[in-house]
CSV table of C-alpha atoms in Angstrom, one decimal:
chain,number,residue,atom,x,y,z
S,72,MET,CA,82.3,-35.3,96.8
S,73,GLN,CA,83.5,-31.7,96.3
S,74,LYS,CA,87.1,-31.0,96.3
S,75,ASN,CA,88.6,-28.1,98.3
S,76,GLY,CA,89.8,-25.9,95.5
S,77,THR,CA,92.8,-23.6,95.7
S,78,THR,CA,93.3,-20.9,98.3
S,79,ARG,CA,95.7,-18.1,98.6
S,80,THR,CA,96.1,-14.9,100.6
S,81,LEU,CA,96.0,-11.7,98.5
S,82,HIS,CA,96.7,-9.0,101.1
S,83,THR,CA,97.4,-8.8,104.8
S,84,VAL,CA,97.4,-5.4,106.7
S,85,LYS,CA,98.8,-5.1,110.2
S,86,ASP,CA,98.8,-2.2,112.7
S,87,ALA,CA,101.9,-0.7,114.4
S,88,GLU,CA,101.9,-3.4,117.0
S,89,GLY,CA,101.8,-6.2,114.3
S,90,ALA,CA,98.2,-7.2,114.8
S,91,VAL,CA,96.3,-8.1,111.6
S,92,THR,CA,93.6,-5.5,110.9
S,93,SER,CA,92.6,-6.8,107.5
S,94,ARG,CA,93.3,-10.0,105.4
S,95,VAL,CA,92.0,-10.7,101.9
S,96,ARG,CA,91.9,-14.3,100.8
S,97,ARG,CA,90.7,-16.0,97.6
S,98,THR,CA,89.6,-19.6,96.9
S,99,VAL,CA,88.7,-21.0,93.5
S,100,LEU,CA,86.6,-24.1,93.7
S,101,PRO,CA,87.1,-26.9,91.1
S,102,SER,CA,83.8,-25.8,89.5
S,103,GLY,CA,85.3,-22.4,88.8
S,104,LEU,CA,83.3,-20.5,91.5
S,105,ARG,CA,85.5,-17.8,93.1
S,106,ILE,CA,85.2,-16.9,96.8
S,107,VAL,CA,87.0,-13.8,98.1
S,108,THR,CA,86.8,-12.5,101.7
S,109,GLU,CA,88.2,-9.6,103.6
S,110,GLN,CA,88.5,-10.1,107.4
S,111,MET,CA,88.0,-6.8,109.1
S,112,ALA,CA,89.1,-6.5,112.7
S,113,GLY,CA,86.7,-4.7,115.1
S,114,THR,CA,83.5,-5.0,113.2
S,115,ARG,CA,80.3,-6.8,114.1
S,116,SER,CA,78.7,-6.9,110.6
S,117,ALA,CA,79.3,-9.1,107.6
S,118,SER,CA,78.4,-8.3,104.0
S,119,ILE,CA,78.0,-10.8,101.1
S,120,GLY,CA,77.7,-10.2,97.4
S,121,VAL,CA,77.1,-12.7,94.6
S,122,TRP,CA,78.6,-11.1,91.5
S,123,VAL,CA,77.4,-12.6,88.2
S,124,ASN,CA,79.3,-11.8,85.0
S,125,VAL,CA,76.3,-10.9,82.9
S,126,GLY,CA,74.6,-7.6,82.2
S,127,SER,CA,72.5,-5.8,79.6
S,128,ARG,CA,75.3,-5.6,77.1
S,129,ASP,CA,75.2,-9.4,76.9
S,130,GLU,CA,71.6,-9.4,75.5
S,131,THR,CA,70.4,-9.7,72.0
S,132,PRO,CA,67.6,-7.3,70.8
S,133,THR,CA,65.0,-10.0,71.5
S,134,LEU,CA,66.4,-10.4,75.1
S,135,HIS,CA,66.8,-6.7,75.8
S,136,GLY,CA,66.1,-6.3,79.5
S,137,CYS,CA,66.5,-10.0,80.4
S,138,SER,CA,69.3,-9.5,82.9
S,139,HIS,CA,67.3,-7.0,84.9
S,140,PHE,CA,64.1,-9.1,84.5
S,141,LEU,CA,66.0,-12.2,85.9
S,142,GLU,CA,67.4,-10.2,88.8
S,143,HIS,CA,63.8,-9.5,89.9
S,144,LEU,CA,62.7,-13.1,89.3
S,145,LEU,CA,65.4,-14.7,91.5
S,146,PHE,CA,63.6,-13.2,94.6
S,147,LYS,CA,60.3,-15.0,93.7
S,148,GLY,CA,61.0,-18.4,95.1
S,149,THR,CA,62.9,-21.7,95.0
S,150,PRO,CA,61.9,-25.3,95.7
S,151,GLU,CA,62.9,-24.6,99.4
S,152,ARG,CA,61.6,-21.1,99.9
S,153,THR,CA,58.7,-19.0,98.7
S,154,ALA,CA,59.2,-15.3,98.0
S,155,MET,CA,57.8,-14.5,101.4
S,156,GLU,CA,60.2,-16.9,103.1
S,157,ILE,CA,63.2,-15.4,101.2
S,158,SER,CA,62.2,-12.0,102.6
S,159,VAL,CA,61.5,-13.2,106.1
S,160,ALA,CA,64.8,-15.1,106.4
S,161,LEU,CA,66.8,-11.8,106.4
S,162,ASP,CA,64.2,-9.5,107.8
S,163,ALA,CA,64.0,-11.7,110.9
S,164,VAL,CA,67.7,-11.0,111.7
S,165,GLY,CA,67.6,-7.3,110.8
S,166,GLY,CA,69.5,-7.8,107.6
S,167,GLU,CA,69.6,-5.6,104.5
S,168,PHE,CA,69.0,-7.3,101.2
S,169,ASN,CA,68.9,-6.1,97.6
S,170,ALA,CA,70.2,-6.5,94.1
S,171,PHE,CA,71.1,-4.4,91.0
S,172,THR,CA,71.9,-4.9,87.3
S,173,THR,CA,74.4,-2.9,85.3
S,174,LYS,CA,75.5,-3.1,81.7
S,175,GLU,CA,78.2,-5.6,82.5
S,176,TYR,CA,77.3,-7.5,85.7
S,177,THR,CA,74.5,-8.3,88.1
S,178,VAL,CA,74.9,-8.3,91.9
S,179,PHE,CA,72.8,-9.8,94.8
S,180,HIS,CA,73.9,-8.5,98.2
S,181,ALA,CA,73.1,-8.6,101.9
S,182,ARG,CA,74.4,-7.1,105.1
S,183,VAL,CA,73.9,-8.9,108.4
S,184,LEU,CA,75.3,-9.3,111.9
S,185,ASP,CA,78.4,-11.5,111.7
S,186,GLU,CA,76.5,-14.3,113.6
S,187,ASP,CA,73.9,-14.4,110.9
S,188,LEU,CA,76.2,-14.7,107.9
S,189,ALA,CA,75.4,-18.3,107.4
S,190,THR,CA,71.8,-17.4,106.9
S,191,ALA,CA,72.6,-14.8,104.3
S,192,VAL,CA,74.9,-17.2,102.4
S,193,ASP,CA,72.3,-19.9,102.4
S,194,VAL,CA,69.5,-17.6,101.1
S,195,LEU,CA,71.6,-16.1,98.3
S,196,GLY,CA,73.0,-19.5,97.3
S,197,ASP,CA,69.5,-20.9,97.1
S,198,MET,CA,68.2,-17.9,95.0
S,199,VAL,CA,71.0,-17.8,92.4
S,200,THR,CA,71.3,-21.6,91.9
S,201,ALA,CA,67.8,-22.9,92.3
S,202,SER,CA,65.2,-20.3,91.3
S,203,THR,CA,62.1,-21.8,89.9
S,204,ILE,CA,61.1,-18.9,87.5
S,205,THR,CA,57.6,-20.1,87.0
S,206,GLU,CA,55.2,-18.8,84.4
S,207,ALA,CA,53.0,-17.2,87.1
S,208,ASP,CA,56.0,-15.3,88.5
S,209,VAL,CA,57.1,-14.1,85.1
S,210,GLU,CA,53.7,-12.7,84.4
S,211,ALA,CA,53.4,-11.0,87.8
S,212,GLU,CA,56.9,-9.5,87.6
S,213,ARG,CA,56.4,-8.4,84.0
S,214,ASP,CA,54.0,-5.7,85.2
S,215,VAL,CA,56.4,-4.6,87.9
S,216,ILE,CA,59.2,-4.2,85.4
S,217,LEU,CA,56.9,-2.2,83.1
S,218,ASP,CA,56.0,0.0,86.0
S,219,GLU,CA,59.7,0.5,86.7
S,220,ILE,CA,60.4,1.4,83.1
S,221,ALA,CA,57.5,3.9,83.2
S,222,MET,CA,58.9,5.4,86.4
S,223,HIS,CA,62.3,5.9,84.8
S,224,ASP,CA,60.6,7.4,81.7
S,225,ASP,CA,59.1,10.0,84.0
S,226,ASP,CA,62.5,11.0,85.4
S,227,PRO,CA,64.2,13.4,83.0
S,228,ASP,CA,67.6,12.8,84.5
S,229,ASP,CA,67.3,9.1,83.6
S,230,VAL,CA,65.9,9.9,80.2
S,231,VAL,CA,68.7,12.2,79.3
S,232,HIS,CA,71.4,9.8,80.4
S,233,ASN,CA,69.8,7.0,78.4
S,234,LEU,CA,69.6,9.3,75.4
S,235,PHE,CA,73.3,10.2,75.8
S,236,ALA,CA,74.3,6.5,75.9
S,237,HIS,CA,72.3,5.9,72.8
S,238,GLN,CA,73.9,8.8,71.0
S,239,ALA,CA,77.3,7.5,72.1
S,240,TRP,CA,76.9,3.9,71.0
S,241,GLY,CA,73.7,3.7,69.0
S,242,ASP,CA,71.3,0.8,68.9
S,243,THR,CA,73.8,-1.6,70.4
S,244,PRO,CA,73.7,-3.4,73.8
S,245,LEU,CA,75.9,-0.8,75.3
S,246,GLY,CA,73.7,2.0,74.0
S,247,ARG,CA,70.4,0.6,75.1
S,248,PRO,CA,68.8,1.1,78.6
S,249,ILE,CA,69.4,-1.6,81.1
S,250,ALA,CA,65.8,-2.3,82.0
S,251,GLY,CA,64.7,-2.9,78.4
S,252,THR,CA,61.7,-1.3,76.7
S,253,GLU,CA,58.0,-1.8,77.0
S,254,ALA,CA,58.0,-3.8,73.7
S,255,SER,CA,61.0,-6.1,74.7
S,256,ILE,CA,59.7,-6.9,78.2
S,257,THR,CA,56.1,-7.5,76.9
S,258,ALA,CA,57.3,-10.0,74.3
S,259,MET,CA,59.8,-11.9,76.5
S,260,THR,CA,58.8,-15.4,77.4
S,261,GLN,CA,59.4,-17.6,80.5
S,262,ALA,CA,61.3,-20.1,78.3
S,263,GLN,CA,63.7,-17.4,77.0
S,264,ILE,CA,64.4,-16.2,80.6
S,265,GLN,CA,65.0,-19.7,81.8
S,266,ARG,CA,67.5,-20.4,79.0
S,267,PHE,CA,69.3,-17.1,79.7
S,268,TYR,CA,69.4,-18.1,83.4
S,269,ARG,CA,71.0,-21.5,82.8
S,270,ARG,CA,73.4,-20.1,80.2
S,271,HIS,CA,74.9,-17.3,82.3
S,272,TYR,CA,74.4,-18.3,86.0
S,273,THR,CA,77.2,-20.8,86.1
S,274,PRO,CA,80.0,-21.3,88.7
S,275,GLY,CA,82.7,-19.9,86.4
S,276,ASN,CA,80.7,-16.8,85.8
S,277,MET,CA,80.2,-16.0,89.5
S,278,VAL,CA,82.2,-14.4,92.4
S,279,VAL,CA,81.1,-14.6,96.0
S,280,SER,CA,82.6,-11.8,98.0
S,281,VAL,CA,82.3,-11.5,101.8
S,282,ALA,CA,83.7,-8.8,104.1
S,283,GLY,CA,83.5,-8.1,107.8
S,284,ASN,CA,84.1,-10.1,111.0
S,285,VAL,CA,84.5,-13.4,109.1
S,286,ASP,CA,86.8,-16.4,108.8
S,287,HIS,CA,87.7,-17.4,105.3
S,288,ALA,CA,87.6,-21.1,105.9
S,289,ASP,CA,84.1,-20.8,107.4
S,290,VAL,CA,82.8,-18.8,104.5
S,291,VAL,CA,84.2,-21.3,102.0
S,292,ARG,CA,82.5,-24.1,103.9
S,293,GLN,CA,79.2,-22.2,104.0
S,294,VAL,CA,79.3,-21.3,100.3
S,295,LYS,CA,80.1,-24.9,99.2
S,296,GLN,CA,77.0,-26.1,101.2
S,297,ALA,CA,74.7,-23.3,100.0
S,298,PHE,CA,75.7,-23.4,96.3
S,299,ALA,CA,75.6,-27.2,96.0
S,300,ARG,CA,71.9,-27.3,95.3
S,301,GLN,CA,70.8,-29.2,92.2
S,302,GLY,CA,74.4,-30.2,91.5
S,303,PHE,CA,75.4,-26.6,90.8
S,304,LEU,CA,79.0,-27.2,91.9
S,305,ASP,CA,79.4,-30.6,90.3
S,306,GLY,CA,81.9,-30.9,87.5
S,307,GLU,CA,85.0,-28.9,86.8
S,308,GLY,CA,85.4,-25.5,85.3
S,309,THR,CA,87.5,-22.3,85.2
S,310,PRO,CA,86.6,-18.7,86.0
S,311,THR,CA,85.4,-16.7,83.1
S,312,PRO,CA,88.1,-14.1,82.3
S,313,SER,CA,87.1,-10.5,82.5
S,314,ALA,CA,87.1,-8.5,79.3
S,315,GLN,CA,90.1,-6.1,79.1
S,316,SER,CA,90.9,-3.3,76.7
S,317,GLU,CA,92.8,0.0,77.1
S,318,LYS,CA,91.6,1.3,73.8
S,319,ALA,CA,88.0,2.6,74.0
S,320,ARG,CA,85.6,1.9,71.2
S,321,LYS,CA,84.4,4.8,69.1
S,322,VAL,CA,81.5,7.0,70.0
S,323,HIS,CA,79.1,8.8,67.7
S,324,PRO,CA,79.4,12.6,68.1
S,325,GLY,CA,76.3,14.7,67.5
S,326,GLN,CA,73.2,16.0,69.2
S,327,THR,CA,70.0,14.3,70.1
S,328,ARG,CA,66.9,15.7,71.7
S,329,THR,CA,63.6,14.5,73.3
S,330,VAL,CA,60.9,17.1,73.7
S,331,ARG,CA,59.0,16.9,77.0
S,332,PRO,CA,56.5,19.5,78.3
S,333,GLN,CA,58.4,19.9,81.6
S,334,GLU,CA,59.5,22.9,83.7
S,335,GLN,CA,63.2,22.2,83.4
S,336,VAL,CA,65.6,21.2,80.6
S,337,ASN,CA,68.2,18.5,81.3
S,338,LEU,CA,71.3,18.2,79.2
S,339,VAL,CA,74.4,16.0,79.1
S,340,LEU,CA,77.4,17.3,77.2
S,341,GLY,CA,80.3,14.9,76.8
S,342,VAL,CA,83.1,13.1,74.9
S,343,LYS,CA,84.6,9.7,74.5
S,344,GLY,CA,86.4,8.6,77.7
S,345,LEU,CA,88.6,5.8,79.0
S,346,THR,CA,88.1,2.1,79.6
S,347,ARG,CA,88.1,0.7,83.1
S,348,THR,CA,91.7,-0.6,82.7
S,349,ASP,CA,93.2,2.5,81.1
S,350,PRO,CA,96.2,3.5,83.3
S,351,ARG,CA,95.1,7.1,82.9
S,352,ARG,CA,92.0,6.5,84.9
S,353,TYR,CA,93.6,7.8,88.1
S,354,ALA,CA,94.4,11.1,86.3
S,355,LEU,CA,90.8,11.2,85.1
S,356,GLY,CA,89.6,10.6,88.6
S,357,VAL,CA,91.4,13.7,89.8
S,358,LEU,CA,90.3,15.7,86.8
S,359,ASN,CA,86.7,14.7,87.1
S,360,THR,CA,86.6,15.5,90.8
S,361,ALA,CA,88.1,19.0,90.3
S,362,LEU,CA,85.9,19.6,87.3
S,363,GLY,CA,82.5,18.8,88.7
S,364,GLY,CA,82.8,16.5,91.7
S,365,GLY,CA,81.7,18.8,94.5
S,366,THR,CA,80.7,22.3,95.6
S,367,SER,CA,84.3,23.6,95.1
S,368,SER,CA,84.6,22.2,91.6
S,369,ARG,CA,84.9,24.5,88.5
S,370,MET,CA,81.5,23.6,87.1
S,371,PHE,CA,79.6,24.1,90.4
S,372,GLN,CA,81.3,27.4,91.1
S,373,GLU,CA,81.0,28.8,87.6
S,374,VAL,CA,77.5,27.5,86.6
S,375,ARG,CA,75.7,27.7,89.9
S,376,GLU,CA,77.6,30.0,92.4
S,377,HIS,CA,78.9,32.7,90.1
S,378,ARG,CA,76.2,32.8,87.4
S,379,GLY,CA,73.2,31.3,89.1
S,380,LEU,CA,72.3,29.3,85.9
S,381,ALA,CA,71.4,26.0,87.4
S,382,TYR,CA,70.7,24.2,90.7
S,383,SER,CA,72.1,20.8,89.7
S,384,VAL,CA,75.5,20.5,87.8
S,385,TYR,CA,78.1,17.8,88.0
S,386,SER,CA,80.6,15.9,85.9
S,387,PHE,CA,81.0,12.2,85.5
S,388,ALA,CA,83.2,9.5,84.0
S,389,SER,CA,81.8,6.1,83.0
S,390,HIS,CA,84.1,3.2,82.4
S,391,HIS,CA,83.3,-0.1,80.7
S,392,ALA,CA,85.5,-3.0,79.5
S,393,ASP,CA,86.0,-1.5,76.1
S,394,ALA,CA,84.3,1.9,76.2
S,395,GLY,CA,84.0,5.0,78.2
S,396,VAL,CA,82.5,8.5,78.3
S,397,VAL,CA,83.2,11.7,80.2
S,398,GLY,CA,80.5,14.4,80.5
S,399,VAL,CA,78.8,17.2,82.4
S,400,SER,CA,75.1,16.9,83.4
S,401,VAL,CA,73.0,20.0,84.1
S,402,GLY,CA,69.4,20.7,84.9
S,403,CYS,CA,68.2,24.3,84.4
S,404,LEU,CA,65.3,26.5,83.4
S,405,PRO,CA,64.6,26.5,79.6
S,406,GLY,CA,65.5,30.2,79.4
S,407,LYS,CA,69.0,29.6,80.7
S,408,TYR,CA,69.8,26.7,78.4
S,409,ASP,CA,71.9,28.6,76.0
S,410,ALA,CA,73.9,30.3,78.7
S,411,VAL,CA,74.5,27.0,80.5
S,412,LEU,CA,75.7,25.3,77.3
S,413,GLU,CA,78.0,28.2,76.5
S,414,THR,CA,79.4,28.2,80.0
S,415,VAL,CA,80.0,24.5,80.2
S,416,ARG,CA,81.7,24.5,76.8
S,417,ALA,CA,83.9,27.4,77.8
S,418,GLU,CA,85.0,25.7,81.0
S,419,LEU,CA,85.9,22.5,79.1
S,420,ALA,CA,87.8,24.5,76.6
S,421,LYS,CA,89.8,26.3,79.4
S,422,VAL,CA,90.7,22.9,81.0
S,423,ALA,CA,91.7,21.6,77.6
S,424,ALA,CA,93.9,24.6,76.9
S,425,ASP,CA,95.4,25.2,80.4
S,426,GLY,CA,94.7,22.1,82.5
S,427,LEU,CA,94.1,22.6,86.2
S,428,THR,CA,95.9,24.8,88.8
S,429,ASP,CA,98.2,23.2,91.4
S,430,GLU,CA,95.6,24.0,94.0
S,431,GLU,CA,92.8,22.3,92.0
S,432,VAL,CA,95.0,19.2,91.5
S,433,GLU,CA,95.8,18.9,95.2
S,434,ARG,CA,92.2,19.5,96.2
S,435,GLY,CA,91.0,16.9,93.6
S,436,LYS,CA,93.5,14.3,95.0
S,437,GLY,CA,92.4,15.0,98.6
S,438,GLN,CA,88.7,14.7,97.8
S,439,LEU,CA,89.3,11.5,95.8
S,440,LYS,CA,91.4,9.9,98.6
S,441,GLY,CA,89.0,11.0,101.3
S,442,GLY,CA,86.0,9.6,99.5
S,443,LEU,CA,87.8,6.3,98.9
S,444,LEU,CA,89.0,5.9,102.5
S,445,LEU,CA,85.8,7.0,104.2
S,446,GLY,CA,83.8,4.8,101.9
S,447,LEU,CA,85.7,1.7,103.0
S,448,GLU,CA,84.8,2.0,106.7
S,449,ASP,CA,81.9,-0.4,106.4
S,450,SER,CA,81.8,-4.0,105.4
S,451,GLY,CA,79.4,-3.4,102.4
S,452,SER,CA,81.9,-1.1,100.7
S,453,ARG,CA,84.8,-3.6,101.3
S,454,MET,CA,82.7,-6.4,99.9
S,455,SER,CA,81.9,-4.4,96.8
S,456,ARG,CA,85.6,-3.5,96.3
S,457,ILE,CA,86.9,-7.0,96.4
S,458,GLY,CA,84.0,-8.5,94.5
S,459,LYS,CA,84.2,-6.0,91.6
S,460,ALA,CA,88.0,-6.3,91.5
S,461,GLU,CA,87.8,-10.1,91.2
S,462,LEU,CA,85.0,-10.0,88.6
S,463,VAL,CA,86.0,-7.2,86.2
S,464,HIS,CA,89.6,-6.1,87.0
S,465,ASP,CA,91.5,-9.4,87.5
S,466,GLU,CA,93.6,-7.7,90.2
S,467,LEU,CA,93.0,-6.3,93.7
S,468,LEU,CA,95.2,-3.4,94.5
S,469,THR,CA,95.8,-2.6,98.2
S,470,ILE,CA,94.2,0.6,99.4
S,471,ASP,CA,97.7,2.0,99.9
S,472,GLU,CA,98.6,1.2,96.3
S,473,VAL,CA,95.4,3.0,95.1
S,474,VAL,CA,96.3,6.0,97.2
S,475,ARG,CA,99.9,6.0,95.8
S,476,ARG,CA,98.6,5.9,92.2
S,477,ILE,CA,96.3,8.9,93.0
S,478,GLU,CA,99.2,10.7,94.6
S,479,ALA,CA,101.5,10.0,91.6
S,480,VAL,CA,99.2,12.0,89.3
S,481,THR,CA,100.8,15.2,88.2
S,482,ARG,CA,99.5,18.4,86.8
S,483,ASP,CA,101.1,17.6,83.5
S,484,ASP,CA,99.3,14.2,83.4
S,485,ILE,CA,96.0,16.0,83.8
S,486,ALA,CA,96.8,18.7,81.3
S,487,THR,CA,97.7,16.1,78.7
S,488,LEU,CA,94.6,14.1,79.4
S,489,ALA,CA,92.3,17.1,79.4
S,490,ARG,CA,93.7,18.2,76.1
S,491,ASP,CA,93.2,14.7,74.6
S,492,LEU,CA,89.6,14.4,75.9
S,493,PHE,CA,88.1,17.8,75.5
S,494,THR,CA,89.3,18.6,72.0
S,495,GLN,CA,87.4,15.6,70.7
S,496,PRO,CA,84.0,16.0,68.9
S,497,GLU,CA,81.2,16.4,71.5
S,498,LEU,CA,78.1,14.5,72.2
S,499,LEU,CA,75.0,16.4,73.4
S,500,ALA,CA,71.7,15.0,74.7
S,501,VAL,CA,68.8,17.2,75.7
S,502,VAL,CA,65.4,16.6,77.3
S,503,GLY,CA,63.0,19.4,77.9
S,504,PRO,CA,60.4,21.7,76.3
S,505,SER,CA,60.7,22.7,72.7
S,506,SER,CA,61.5,26.3,73.8
S,507,ALA,CA,64.9,25.3,75.2
S,508,GLY,CA,67.6,26.2,72.8
């Protein structure tokens, strides 16, 4: 018989009249499975995510692409449901249903009406704990994965970012593409995938996050029933701790290029960034937003509006447990490549030397806060916030605390960070015709 586990309330938010508008609660079952919920007043939807602490960086070269392959296969059937029955279960109630794989975790998620949450919990629980992963399913899905890899290889933006990651971290799990390669997927066997599944899809390696018009005790009861298949919750365990490091691993500066006979050249210019737990990440969020996060940003204004050098230009910051990069991505005509590169380098040099203006700092803060708050108006965003916080951050800040940390960023903070980042040796990845550059 299953024990109840330990439960505690993480956050409670009340309105001016004292009524509870949001409550976040967390239960850890004796098996190590974590359940976090956010009760949202005034909603009729509920979103659930099963967050699994495994991604492409956990793969050996032989298993390159296995996490993503497995993500696909868990939709193919269980002893209780065929692939069609899995799809019908949520389509019949108008639910949204999908999954994705990153370098550090895999997520299966659904959004339904609150009255249909039990169905979504049961389907996801069935999939992640009792997938059959037959030889026939592996062979059928292998071709689908190969088609997906070919599709990404036809997208120059995907190609240039994969090239940039490889330049940064080389032939390591972090530097390899998430989906694998044609060679690794072709060679992978059903037995290898089964072993990977049993090794990583364990209670202590999972978080179930639910947000919307939900009751925590009801969710815990539903999860315990849905995830109990095949003795999945039997035994005792502890949650897998998330990896934490404020010091980012080294990157490999330099240039890399792939020649493609296309009409446009795509480039990514960047430097080593911050890990996901680095306290300077809030300053980087403001810096990144002001630098290339919208139509008022420096890069957009200078590269596109003032000089007309490119249609697409933006900056980005990627954070991992022990690594990070910051960069600028541009797509332009081959004849404008040199001018684009010169302009981007000049703008980064200006920010490194002088930081941002007061106006840019305030605009960056406003855009960052607005994006955060507007993005949390639906249950899916709330589910993602609490699930990711539990799996990879080991803490869940209140929204007000996140806003306070953004507000606390000063112009000097950003100037110091920009100088530290943009005086480092650069990484450059380019995809396009040989005439570019």
